[in-house]
Structure formats: C-alpha cells, structure tokens
XYZ file of N, CA and C in Angstrom:
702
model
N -10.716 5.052 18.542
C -11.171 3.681 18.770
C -10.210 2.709 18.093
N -9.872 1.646 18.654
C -9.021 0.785 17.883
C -9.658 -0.026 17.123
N -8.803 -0.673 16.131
C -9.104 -0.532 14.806
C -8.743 -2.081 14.816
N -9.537 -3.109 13.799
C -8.660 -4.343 13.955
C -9.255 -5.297 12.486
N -8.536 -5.585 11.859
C -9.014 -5.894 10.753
C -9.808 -7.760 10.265
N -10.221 -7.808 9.545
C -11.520 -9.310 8.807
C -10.890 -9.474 7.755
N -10.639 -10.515 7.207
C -10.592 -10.661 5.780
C -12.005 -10.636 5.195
N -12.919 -10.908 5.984
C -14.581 -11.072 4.635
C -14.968 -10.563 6.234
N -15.869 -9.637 6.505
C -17.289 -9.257 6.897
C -18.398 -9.278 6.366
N -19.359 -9.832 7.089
C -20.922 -10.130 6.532
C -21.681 -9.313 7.729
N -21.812 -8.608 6.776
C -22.894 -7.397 7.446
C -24.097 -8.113 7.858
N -24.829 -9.158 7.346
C -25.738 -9.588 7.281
C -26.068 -10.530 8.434
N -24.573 -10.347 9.031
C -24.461 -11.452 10.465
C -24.757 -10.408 11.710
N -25.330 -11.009 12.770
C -24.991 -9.994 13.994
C -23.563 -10.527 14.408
N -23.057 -11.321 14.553
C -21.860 -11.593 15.165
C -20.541 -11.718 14.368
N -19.605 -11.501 15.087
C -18.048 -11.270 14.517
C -17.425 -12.040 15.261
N -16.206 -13.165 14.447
C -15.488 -13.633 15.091
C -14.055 -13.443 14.595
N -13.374 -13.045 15.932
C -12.065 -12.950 15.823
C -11.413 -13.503 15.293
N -10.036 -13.179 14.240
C -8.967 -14.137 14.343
C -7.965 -14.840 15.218
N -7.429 -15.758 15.594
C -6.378 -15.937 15.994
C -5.757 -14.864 16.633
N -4.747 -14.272 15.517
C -3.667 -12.856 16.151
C -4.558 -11.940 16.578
N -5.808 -11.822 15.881
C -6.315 -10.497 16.581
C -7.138 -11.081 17.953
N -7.180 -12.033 17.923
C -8.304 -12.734 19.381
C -6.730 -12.119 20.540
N -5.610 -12.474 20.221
C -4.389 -12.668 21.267
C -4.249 -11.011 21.239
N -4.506 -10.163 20.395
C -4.416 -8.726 20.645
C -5.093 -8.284 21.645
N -6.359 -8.399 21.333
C -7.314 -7.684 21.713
C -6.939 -8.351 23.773
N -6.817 -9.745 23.533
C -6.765 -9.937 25.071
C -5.696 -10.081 25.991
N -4.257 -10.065 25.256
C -2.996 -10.131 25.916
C -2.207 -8.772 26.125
N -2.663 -7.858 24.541
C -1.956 -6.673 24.282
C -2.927 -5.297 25.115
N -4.165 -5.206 24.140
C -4.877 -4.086 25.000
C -5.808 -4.737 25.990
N -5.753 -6.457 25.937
C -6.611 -6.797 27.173
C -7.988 -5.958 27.412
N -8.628 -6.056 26.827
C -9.998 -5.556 26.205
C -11.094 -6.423 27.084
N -12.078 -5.723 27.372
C -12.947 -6.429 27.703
C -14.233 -6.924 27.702
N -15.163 -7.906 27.742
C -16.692 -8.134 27.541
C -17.073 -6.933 28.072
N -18.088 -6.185 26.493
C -18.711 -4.421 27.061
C -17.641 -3.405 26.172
N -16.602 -3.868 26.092
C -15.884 -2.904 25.199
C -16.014 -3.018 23.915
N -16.215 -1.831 23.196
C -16.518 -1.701 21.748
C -14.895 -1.308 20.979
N -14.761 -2.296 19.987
C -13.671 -2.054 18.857
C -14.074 -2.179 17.499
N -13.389 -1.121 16.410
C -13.953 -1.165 15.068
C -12.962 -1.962 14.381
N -13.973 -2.723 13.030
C -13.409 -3.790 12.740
C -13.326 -3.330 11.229
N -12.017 -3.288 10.370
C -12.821 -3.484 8.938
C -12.409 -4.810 8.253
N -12.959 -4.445 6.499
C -12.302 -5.735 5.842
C -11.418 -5.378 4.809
N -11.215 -4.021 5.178
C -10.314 -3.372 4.166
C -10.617 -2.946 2.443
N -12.482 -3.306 2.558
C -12.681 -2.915 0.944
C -13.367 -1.785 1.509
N -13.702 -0.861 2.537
C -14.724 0.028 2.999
C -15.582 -0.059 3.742
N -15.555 -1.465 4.376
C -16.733 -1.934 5.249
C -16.032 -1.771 6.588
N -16.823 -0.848 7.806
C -15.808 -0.665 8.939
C -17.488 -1.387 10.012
N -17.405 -1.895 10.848
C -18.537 -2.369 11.541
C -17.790 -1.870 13.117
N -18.724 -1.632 13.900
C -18.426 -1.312 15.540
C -18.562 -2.871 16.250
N -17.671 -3.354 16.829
C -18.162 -4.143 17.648
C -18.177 -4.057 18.924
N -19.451 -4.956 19.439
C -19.247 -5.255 21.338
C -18.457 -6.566 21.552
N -17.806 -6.550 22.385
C -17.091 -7.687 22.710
C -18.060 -8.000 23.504
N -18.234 -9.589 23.441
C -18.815 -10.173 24.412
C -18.105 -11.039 24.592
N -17.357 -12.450 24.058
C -16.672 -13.294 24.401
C -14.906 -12.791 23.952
N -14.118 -13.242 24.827
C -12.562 -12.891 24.943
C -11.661 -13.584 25.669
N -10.890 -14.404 24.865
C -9.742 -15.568 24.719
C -8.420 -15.357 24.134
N -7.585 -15.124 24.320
C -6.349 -15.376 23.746
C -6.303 -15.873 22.282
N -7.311 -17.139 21.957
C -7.484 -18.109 21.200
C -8.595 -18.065 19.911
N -9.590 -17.491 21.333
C -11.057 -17.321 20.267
C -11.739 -16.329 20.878
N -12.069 -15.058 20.052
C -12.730 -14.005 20.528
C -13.972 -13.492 19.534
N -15.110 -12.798 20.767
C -16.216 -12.923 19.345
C -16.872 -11.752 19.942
N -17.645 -11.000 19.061
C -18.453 -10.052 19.691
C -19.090 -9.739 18.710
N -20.609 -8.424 19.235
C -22.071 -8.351 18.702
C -21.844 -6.988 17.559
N -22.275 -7.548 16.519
C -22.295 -5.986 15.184
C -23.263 -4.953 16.160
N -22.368 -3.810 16.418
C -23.832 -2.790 16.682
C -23.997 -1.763 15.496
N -23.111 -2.261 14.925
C -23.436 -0.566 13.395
C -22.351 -0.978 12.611
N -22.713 -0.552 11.358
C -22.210 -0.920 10.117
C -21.767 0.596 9.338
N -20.582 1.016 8.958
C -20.349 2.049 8.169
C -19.462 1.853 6.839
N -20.164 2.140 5.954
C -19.259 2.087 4.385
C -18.493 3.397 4.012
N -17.328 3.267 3.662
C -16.452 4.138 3.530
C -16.388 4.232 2.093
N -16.498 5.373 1.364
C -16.142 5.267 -0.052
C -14.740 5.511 -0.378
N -14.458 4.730 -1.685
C -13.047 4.464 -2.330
C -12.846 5.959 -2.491
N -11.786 6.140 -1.948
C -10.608 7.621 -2.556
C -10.579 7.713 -3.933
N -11.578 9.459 -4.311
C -11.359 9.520 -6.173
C -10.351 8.936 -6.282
N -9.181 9.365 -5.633
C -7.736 9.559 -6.495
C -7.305 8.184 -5.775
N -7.003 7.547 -7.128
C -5.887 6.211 -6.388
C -4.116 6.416 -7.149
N -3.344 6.107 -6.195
C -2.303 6.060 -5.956
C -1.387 4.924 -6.593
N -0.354 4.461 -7.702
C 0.007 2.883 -7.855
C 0.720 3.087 -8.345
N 1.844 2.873 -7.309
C 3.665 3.147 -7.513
C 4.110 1.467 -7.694
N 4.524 1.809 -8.747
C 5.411 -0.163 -9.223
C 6.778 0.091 -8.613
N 7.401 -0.565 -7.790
C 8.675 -0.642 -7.275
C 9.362 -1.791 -7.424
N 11.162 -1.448 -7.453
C 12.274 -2.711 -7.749
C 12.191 -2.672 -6.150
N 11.575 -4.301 -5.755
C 12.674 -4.474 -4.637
C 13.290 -4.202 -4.156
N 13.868 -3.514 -2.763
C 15.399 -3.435 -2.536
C 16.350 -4.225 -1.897
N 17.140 -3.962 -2.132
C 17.971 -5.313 -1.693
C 18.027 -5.804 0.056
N 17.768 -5.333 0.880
C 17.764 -4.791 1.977
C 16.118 -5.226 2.244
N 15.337 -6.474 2.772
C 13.741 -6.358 2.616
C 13.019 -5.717 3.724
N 14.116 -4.563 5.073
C 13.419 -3.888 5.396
C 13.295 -2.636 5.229
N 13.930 -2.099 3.896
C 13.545 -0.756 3.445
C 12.785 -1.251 2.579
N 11.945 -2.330 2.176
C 10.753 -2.470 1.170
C 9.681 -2.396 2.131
N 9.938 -2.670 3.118
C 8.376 -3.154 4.535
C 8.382 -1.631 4.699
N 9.883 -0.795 5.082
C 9.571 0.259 5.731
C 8.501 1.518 4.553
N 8.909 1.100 3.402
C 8.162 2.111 2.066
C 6.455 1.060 2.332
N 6.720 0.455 2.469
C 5.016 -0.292 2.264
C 4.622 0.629 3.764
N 4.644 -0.214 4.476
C 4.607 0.724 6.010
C 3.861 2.397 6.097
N 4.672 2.920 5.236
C 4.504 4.550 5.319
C 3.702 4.647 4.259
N 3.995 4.305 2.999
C 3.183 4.297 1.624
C 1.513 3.973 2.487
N 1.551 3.310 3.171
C 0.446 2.886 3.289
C -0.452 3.741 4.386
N 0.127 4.425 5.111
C -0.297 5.619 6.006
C -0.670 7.080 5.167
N 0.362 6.970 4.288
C -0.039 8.005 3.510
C -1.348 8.225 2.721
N -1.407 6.939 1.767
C -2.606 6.179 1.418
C -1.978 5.985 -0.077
N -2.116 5.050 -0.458
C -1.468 4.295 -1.798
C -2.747 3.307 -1.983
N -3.133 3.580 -3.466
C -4.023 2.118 -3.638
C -3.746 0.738 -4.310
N -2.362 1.109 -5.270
C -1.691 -0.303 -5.456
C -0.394 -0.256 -5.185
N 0.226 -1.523 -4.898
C 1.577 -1.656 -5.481
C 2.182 -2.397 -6.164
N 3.085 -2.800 -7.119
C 3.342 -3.338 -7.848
C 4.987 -3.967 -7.805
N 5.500 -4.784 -7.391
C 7.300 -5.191 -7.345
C 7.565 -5.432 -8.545
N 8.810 -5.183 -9.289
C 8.966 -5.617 -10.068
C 10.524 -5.802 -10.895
N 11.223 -6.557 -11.399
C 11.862 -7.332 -11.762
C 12.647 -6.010 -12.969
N 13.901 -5.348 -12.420
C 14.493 -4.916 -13.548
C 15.747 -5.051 -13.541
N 16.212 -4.546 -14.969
C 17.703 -5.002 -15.186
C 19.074 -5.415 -14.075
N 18.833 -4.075 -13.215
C 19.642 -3.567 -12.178
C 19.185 -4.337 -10.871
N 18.307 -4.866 -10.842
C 17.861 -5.603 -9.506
C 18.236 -6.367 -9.023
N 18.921 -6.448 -7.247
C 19.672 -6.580 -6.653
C 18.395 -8.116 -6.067
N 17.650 -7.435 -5.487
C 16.541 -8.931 -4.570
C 15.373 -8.791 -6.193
N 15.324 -10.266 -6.140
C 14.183 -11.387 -6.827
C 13.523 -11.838 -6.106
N 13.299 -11.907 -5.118
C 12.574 -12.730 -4.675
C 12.059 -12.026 -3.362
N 10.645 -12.213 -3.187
C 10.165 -11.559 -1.798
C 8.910 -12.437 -1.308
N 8.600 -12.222 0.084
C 7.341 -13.206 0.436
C 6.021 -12.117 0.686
N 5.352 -12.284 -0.164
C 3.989 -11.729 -0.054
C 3.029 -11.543 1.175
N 3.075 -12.711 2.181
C 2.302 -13.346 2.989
C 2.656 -12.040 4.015
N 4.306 -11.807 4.170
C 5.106 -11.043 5.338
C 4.040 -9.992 4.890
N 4.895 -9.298 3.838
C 4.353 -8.037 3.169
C 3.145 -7.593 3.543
N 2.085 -8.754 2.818
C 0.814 -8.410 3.493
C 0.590 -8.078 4.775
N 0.833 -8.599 5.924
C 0.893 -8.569 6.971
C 1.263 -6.811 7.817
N 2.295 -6.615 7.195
C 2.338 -5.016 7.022
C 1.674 -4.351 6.466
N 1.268 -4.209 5.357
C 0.374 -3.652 4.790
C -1.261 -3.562 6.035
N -1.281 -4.497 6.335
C -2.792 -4.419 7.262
C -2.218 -4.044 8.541
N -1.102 -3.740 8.994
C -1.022 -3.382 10.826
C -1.196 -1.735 10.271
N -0.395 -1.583 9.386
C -0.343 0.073 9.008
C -1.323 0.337 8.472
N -3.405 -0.313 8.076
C -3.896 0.438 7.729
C -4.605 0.138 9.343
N -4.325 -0.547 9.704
C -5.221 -0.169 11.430
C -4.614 0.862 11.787
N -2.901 0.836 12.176
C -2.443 2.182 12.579
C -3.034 3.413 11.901
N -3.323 3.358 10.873
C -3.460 4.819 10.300
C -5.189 5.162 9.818
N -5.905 3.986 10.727
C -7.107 4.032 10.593
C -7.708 4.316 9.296
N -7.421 3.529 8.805
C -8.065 3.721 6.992
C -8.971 2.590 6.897
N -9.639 2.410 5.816
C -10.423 1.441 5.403
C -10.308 0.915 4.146
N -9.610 1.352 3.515
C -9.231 0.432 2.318
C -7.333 0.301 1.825
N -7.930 -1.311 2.280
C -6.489 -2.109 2.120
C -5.188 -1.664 0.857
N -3.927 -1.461 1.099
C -3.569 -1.492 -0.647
C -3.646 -2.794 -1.120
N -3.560 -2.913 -2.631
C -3.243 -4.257 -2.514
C -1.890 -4.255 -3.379
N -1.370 -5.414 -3.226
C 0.183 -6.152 -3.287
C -0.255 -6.928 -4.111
N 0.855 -7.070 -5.890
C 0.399 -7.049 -6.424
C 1.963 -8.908 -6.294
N 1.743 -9.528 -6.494
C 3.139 -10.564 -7.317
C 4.293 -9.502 -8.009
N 5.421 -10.444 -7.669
C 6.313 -9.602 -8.403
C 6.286 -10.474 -9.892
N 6.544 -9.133 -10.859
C 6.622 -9.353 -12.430
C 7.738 -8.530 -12.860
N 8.236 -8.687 -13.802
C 8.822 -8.126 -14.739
C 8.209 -6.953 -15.291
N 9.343 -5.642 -15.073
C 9.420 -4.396 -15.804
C 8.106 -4.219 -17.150
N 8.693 -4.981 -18.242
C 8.285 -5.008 -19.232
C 6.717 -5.905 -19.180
N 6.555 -6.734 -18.412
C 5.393 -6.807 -18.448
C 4.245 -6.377 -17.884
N 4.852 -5.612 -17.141
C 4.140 -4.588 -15.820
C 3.622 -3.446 -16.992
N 4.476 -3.043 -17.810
C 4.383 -1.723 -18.855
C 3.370 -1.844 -19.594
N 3.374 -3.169 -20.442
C 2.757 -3.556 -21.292
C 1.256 -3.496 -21.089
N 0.752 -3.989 -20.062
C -0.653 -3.710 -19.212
C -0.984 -2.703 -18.726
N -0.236 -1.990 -19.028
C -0.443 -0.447 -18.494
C -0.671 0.419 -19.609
N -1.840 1.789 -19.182
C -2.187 2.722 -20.390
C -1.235 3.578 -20.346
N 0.032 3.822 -19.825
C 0.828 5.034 -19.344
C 1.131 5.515 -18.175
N 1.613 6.193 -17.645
C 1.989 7.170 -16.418
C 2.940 7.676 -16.621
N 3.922 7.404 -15.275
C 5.296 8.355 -15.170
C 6.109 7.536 -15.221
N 7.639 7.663 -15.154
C 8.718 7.558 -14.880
C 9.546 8.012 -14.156
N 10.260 7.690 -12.864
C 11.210 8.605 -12.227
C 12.548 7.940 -12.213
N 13.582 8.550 -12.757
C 14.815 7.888 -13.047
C 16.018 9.370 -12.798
N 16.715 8.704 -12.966
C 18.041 10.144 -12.616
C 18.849 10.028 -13.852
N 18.345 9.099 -15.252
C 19.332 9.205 -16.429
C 18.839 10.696 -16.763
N 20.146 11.082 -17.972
C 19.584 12.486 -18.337
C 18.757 12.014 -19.671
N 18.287 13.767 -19.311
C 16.830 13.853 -20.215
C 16.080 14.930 -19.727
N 15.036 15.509 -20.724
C 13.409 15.856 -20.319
C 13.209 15.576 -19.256
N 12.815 16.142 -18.084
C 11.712 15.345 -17.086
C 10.704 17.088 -16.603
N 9.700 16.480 -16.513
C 8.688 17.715 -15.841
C 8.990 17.086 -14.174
N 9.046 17.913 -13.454
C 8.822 17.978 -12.021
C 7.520 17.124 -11.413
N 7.695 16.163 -10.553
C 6.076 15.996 -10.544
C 5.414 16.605 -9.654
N 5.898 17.341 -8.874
C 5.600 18.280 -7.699
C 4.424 19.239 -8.705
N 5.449 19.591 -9.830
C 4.579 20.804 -10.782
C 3.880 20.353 -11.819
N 3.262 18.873 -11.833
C 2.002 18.656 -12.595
C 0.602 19.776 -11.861
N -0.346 20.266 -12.959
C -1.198 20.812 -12.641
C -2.195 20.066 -12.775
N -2.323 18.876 -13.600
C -3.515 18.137 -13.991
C -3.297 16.497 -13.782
N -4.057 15.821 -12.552
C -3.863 14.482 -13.267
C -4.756 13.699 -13.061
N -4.104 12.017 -13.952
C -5.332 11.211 -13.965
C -5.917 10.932 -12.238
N -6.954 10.337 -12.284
C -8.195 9.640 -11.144
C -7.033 8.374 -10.723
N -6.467 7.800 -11.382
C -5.660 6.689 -11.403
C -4.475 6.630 -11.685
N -3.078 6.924 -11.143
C -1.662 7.610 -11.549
C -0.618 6.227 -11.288
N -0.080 5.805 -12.234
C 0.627 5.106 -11.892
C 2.392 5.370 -12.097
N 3.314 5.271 -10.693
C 4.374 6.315 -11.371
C 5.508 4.763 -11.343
N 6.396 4.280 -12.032
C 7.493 3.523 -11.881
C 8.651 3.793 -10.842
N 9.312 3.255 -10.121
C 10.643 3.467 -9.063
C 11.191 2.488 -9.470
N 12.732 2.667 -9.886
C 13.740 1.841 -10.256
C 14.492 1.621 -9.428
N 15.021 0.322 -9.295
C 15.910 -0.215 -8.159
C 17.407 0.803 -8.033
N 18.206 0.338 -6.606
C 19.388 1.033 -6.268
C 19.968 1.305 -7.524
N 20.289 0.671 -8.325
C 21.407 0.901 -10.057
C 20.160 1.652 -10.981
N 19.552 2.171 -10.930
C 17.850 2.761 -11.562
C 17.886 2.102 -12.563
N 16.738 2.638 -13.277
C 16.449 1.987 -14.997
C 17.112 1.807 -15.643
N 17.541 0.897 -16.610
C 18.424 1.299 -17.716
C 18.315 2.218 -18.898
N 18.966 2.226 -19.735
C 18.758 3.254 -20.702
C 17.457 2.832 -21.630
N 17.548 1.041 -21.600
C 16.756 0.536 -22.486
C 15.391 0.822 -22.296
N 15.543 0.308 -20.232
C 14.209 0.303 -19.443
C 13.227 1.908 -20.063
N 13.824 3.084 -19.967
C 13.386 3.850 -19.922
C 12.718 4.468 -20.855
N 13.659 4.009 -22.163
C 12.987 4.028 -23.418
C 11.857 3.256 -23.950
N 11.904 1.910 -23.395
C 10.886 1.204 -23.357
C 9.466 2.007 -23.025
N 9.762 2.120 -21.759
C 8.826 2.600 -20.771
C 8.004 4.360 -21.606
N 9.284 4.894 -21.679
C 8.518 6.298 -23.018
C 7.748 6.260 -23.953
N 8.031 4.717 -24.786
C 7.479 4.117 -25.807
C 6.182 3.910 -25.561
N 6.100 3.272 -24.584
C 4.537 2.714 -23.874
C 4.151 4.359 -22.952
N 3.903 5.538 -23.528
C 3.082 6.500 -23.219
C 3.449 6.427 -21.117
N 4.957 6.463 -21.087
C 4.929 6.445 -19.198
C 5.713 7.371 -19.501
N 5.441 9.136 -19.053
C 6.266 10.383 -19.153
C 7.061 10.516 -17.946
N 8.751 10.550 -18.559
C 9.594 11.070 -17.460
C 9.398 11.643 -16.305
N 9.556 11.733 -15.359
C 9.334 12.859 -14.016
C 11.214 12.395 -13.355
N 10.597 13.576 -12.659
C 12.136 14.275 -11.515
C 11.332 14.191 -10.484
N 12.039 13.916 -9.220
C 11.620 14.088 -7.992
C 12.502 14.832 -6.788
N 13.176 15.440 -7.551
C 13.850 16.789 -7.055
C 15.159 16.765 -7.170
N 16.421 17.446 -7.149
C 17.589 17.811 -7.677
C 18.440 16.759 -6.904
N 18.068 15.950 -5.101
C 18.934 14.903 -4.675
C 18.675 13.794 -5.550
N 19.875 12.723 -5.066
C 19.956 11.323 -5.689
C 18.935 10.697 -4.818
N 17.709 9.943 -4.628
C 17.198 9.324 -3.375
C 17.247 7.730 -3.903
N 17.590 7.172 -2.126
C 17.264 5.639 -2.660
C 15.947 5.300 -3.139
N 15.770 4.136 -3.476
C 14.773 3.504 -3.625
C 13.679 3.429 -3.243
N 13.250 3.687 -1.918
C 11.976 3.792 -0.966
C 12.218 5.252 -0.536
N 12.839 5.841 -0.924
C 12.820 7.279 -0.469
C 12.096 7.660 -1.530
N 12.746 7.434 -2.923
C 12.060 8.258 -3.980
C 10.309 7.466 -4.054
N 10.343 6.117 -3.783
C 8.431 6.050 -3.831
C 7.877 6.667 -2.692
N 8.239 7.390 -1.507
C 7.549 7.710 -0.592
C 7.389 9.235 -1.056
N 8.441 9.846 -1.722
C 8.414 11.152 -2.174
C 7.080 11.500 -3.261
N 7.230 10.073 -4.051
C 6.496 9.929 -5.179
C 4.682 9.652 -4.658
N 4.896 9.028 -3.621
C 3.455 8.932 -3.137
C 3.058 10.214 -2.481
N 3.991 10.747 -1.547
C 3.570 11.931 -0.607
C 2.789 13.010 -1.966
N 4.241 12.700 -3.083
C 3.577 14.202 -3.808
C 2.042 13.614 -4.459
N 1.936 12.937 -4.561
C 0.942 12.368 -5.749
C -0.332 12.844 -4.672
N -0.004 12.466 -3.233
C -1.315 12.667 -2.380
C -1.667 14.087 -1.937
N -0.568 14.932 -1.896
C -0.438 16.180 -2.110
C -1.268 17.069 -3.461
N -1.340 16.356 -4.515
C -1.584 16.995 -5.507
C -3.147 16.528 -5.828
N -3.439 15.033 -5.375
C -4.911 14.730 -5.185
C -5.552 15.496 -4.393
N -5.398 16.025 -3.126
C -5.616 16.436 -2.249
C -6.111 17.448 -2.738
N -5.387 19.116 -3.588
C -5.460 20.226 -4.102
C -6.298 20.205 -5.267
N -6.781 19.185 -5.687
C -7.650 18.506 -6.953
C -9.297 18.954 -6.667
C-alpha cells in the first residue's frame, strides 16, 4: 500500500487533509482515486488507512478508516557525521541510513571539514521520501549542525571510527550493546589526533570498520548496517 506522510495526525479526527506535494502525488503521479485507500503516517508511529474521497492536484482529503500504532525500535541507531564535501553523498548516506533504519543523526563541524554549511529543510525532505519508500513509521530525526566537541560533551559515550593508529575492537565483533548506540564518522581528512583523544576522554571507544580506507558515507552506512545487524541478533 502506498505510504504518504503528515506532519501532526489527529486520530481523534475522521478526516485527513492532504498536503500540497502530497495532494499533487497522489493525483498527477499515482493519480489515485475517490474509493482508493492510502496509508498515511506522522512519522512518530502513528500510521492511519485512508479513503480518498476528495482529489486535486492542490487540495486532497480523505476518510480515517483505522488507526495503527507502531512501537519505537528497542534498539536506536545515532551516527554523528562530518558533512561531506560533495552534498550528494550526504543525501545519498541519509537516503539509505534511513531505509536501513537509523534513529538519529547528528552533522557535525570538525577540524578536517571540507562543507560548513548544509540546509536542513532539503535534508529533511529526504529523510521522509525514504521512510515512505521503505515503509517505516518512525521518522529519523536531523539534528542542526554543531561542533565535534560539543556534540561529545552531551553525550554519555559510544564509539569512534577513525583510521589513526591505535586499539580499535571491530564493531562487527561487539557481543553486547547499549538500547541506544551512538557511533562518530569523521570527515574525508578523518579525526584529528586531538579529535580522537578528546573523544576517548569523554568514554567514546575506538572501533574499526574493516581493514579498507572508506569514504565518509560509506563508513556511516557500514556503521549503521552493522549496528542493525547486531540489534537484530540481540
């Protein structure tokens, strides 16, 4: 069933009204019709069935016939990433991160960082086509970009994945982890020496993500796949 997303649903309403882009979906793209049923969510777990009854390009509306709550995934997912310089290998890691299932993300501002600056609004926008594509019900969310160090600081710990030498456990071969994992990805030039020490300091344990060099959105997609891999076996 296709899938089409609300910012706020009120269960408490019988009726649903379309947005804009999704009113022009539903009637230009799959051209849908009064009598056809599409599921709607709001991306916190609330998925509702609707009937279309009215359908416009402009303004589209249809009748709640059932209401289903989806519960939050034990295991949440929240990879902090540098930007990359390039802002469609950041859409393309949000994109997939988000099929996979990721519950935060975090941009963030380090030594080596090539792009400062990104638009949220776009971002978002991806983030919600890829959880209709991948039929999920809860949104990630996109967090402002911040600074390394202040991203750390608010944080109780996690991982680290960097290619300086050192210690690192595999994260493929963690046997135990938290309900809530948060792992760091360092931009194209990775962490610095400082970043990393920092980051050790504040209780975030080294990891490897296997013997290649990977870019930037390679190594968070690796880092998410395994993390969902290992929730999964949990």
């Amino acid at each position: 069933m296709d899938l089409f997303f609300h910012t706020s649903i009120d269960t408490k309403d019988s009726l649903l009204s379309f947005s804009d882009e999704e009113s022009r979906h539903l009637s230009k793209v799959l051209r849908k019709q009064p009598g056809d049923v599409v599921a709607v969510t709001d991306g916190k777990g609330t998925e509702v069935r609707v009937e279309i009854q009215n359908i416009s390009p402009r303004k589209s509306s249809g009748l709640i016939t059932e209401t289903i709550l989806h519960p939050s995934p034990k295991h949440k997912t929240h990879i902090a990433i540098a930007p990359t310089k390039n802002i469609v290998r950041l859409e393309w890691f949000l994109e997939k991160a988000t099929e996979i299932g990721i519950h935060r993300i975090t941009p963030i501002l380090c030594k080596h960082s090539e792009r400062k600056m990104i638009k949220n609004e776009r971002l978002n926008k991806i983030i919600q086509a890829a959880l209709k594509q991948s039929q999920q019900f809860h949104l990630p969310k996109l967090d402002e970009l911040r600074t390394l160090e202040s991203f750390i600081e608010e944080q109780n710990g996690g991982y680290i994945a960097h290619c300086n030498p050192g210690t690192k456990q595999e994260l493929a071969d963690l046997k135990s982890i938290e309900n809530s994992t948060c792992i760091l990805i360092g931009p194209e030039g990775d962490f610095s020496v400082d970043e990393v020490t920092f980051a050790e300091k504040n209780n975030f344990k080294p990891v490897s993500l296997g013997k290649q060099r990977l870019r930037t959105e390679t190594a968070a997609i690796v880092a998410c796949h395994t993390l969902a891999l290992i929730h999964r076996n949990l």
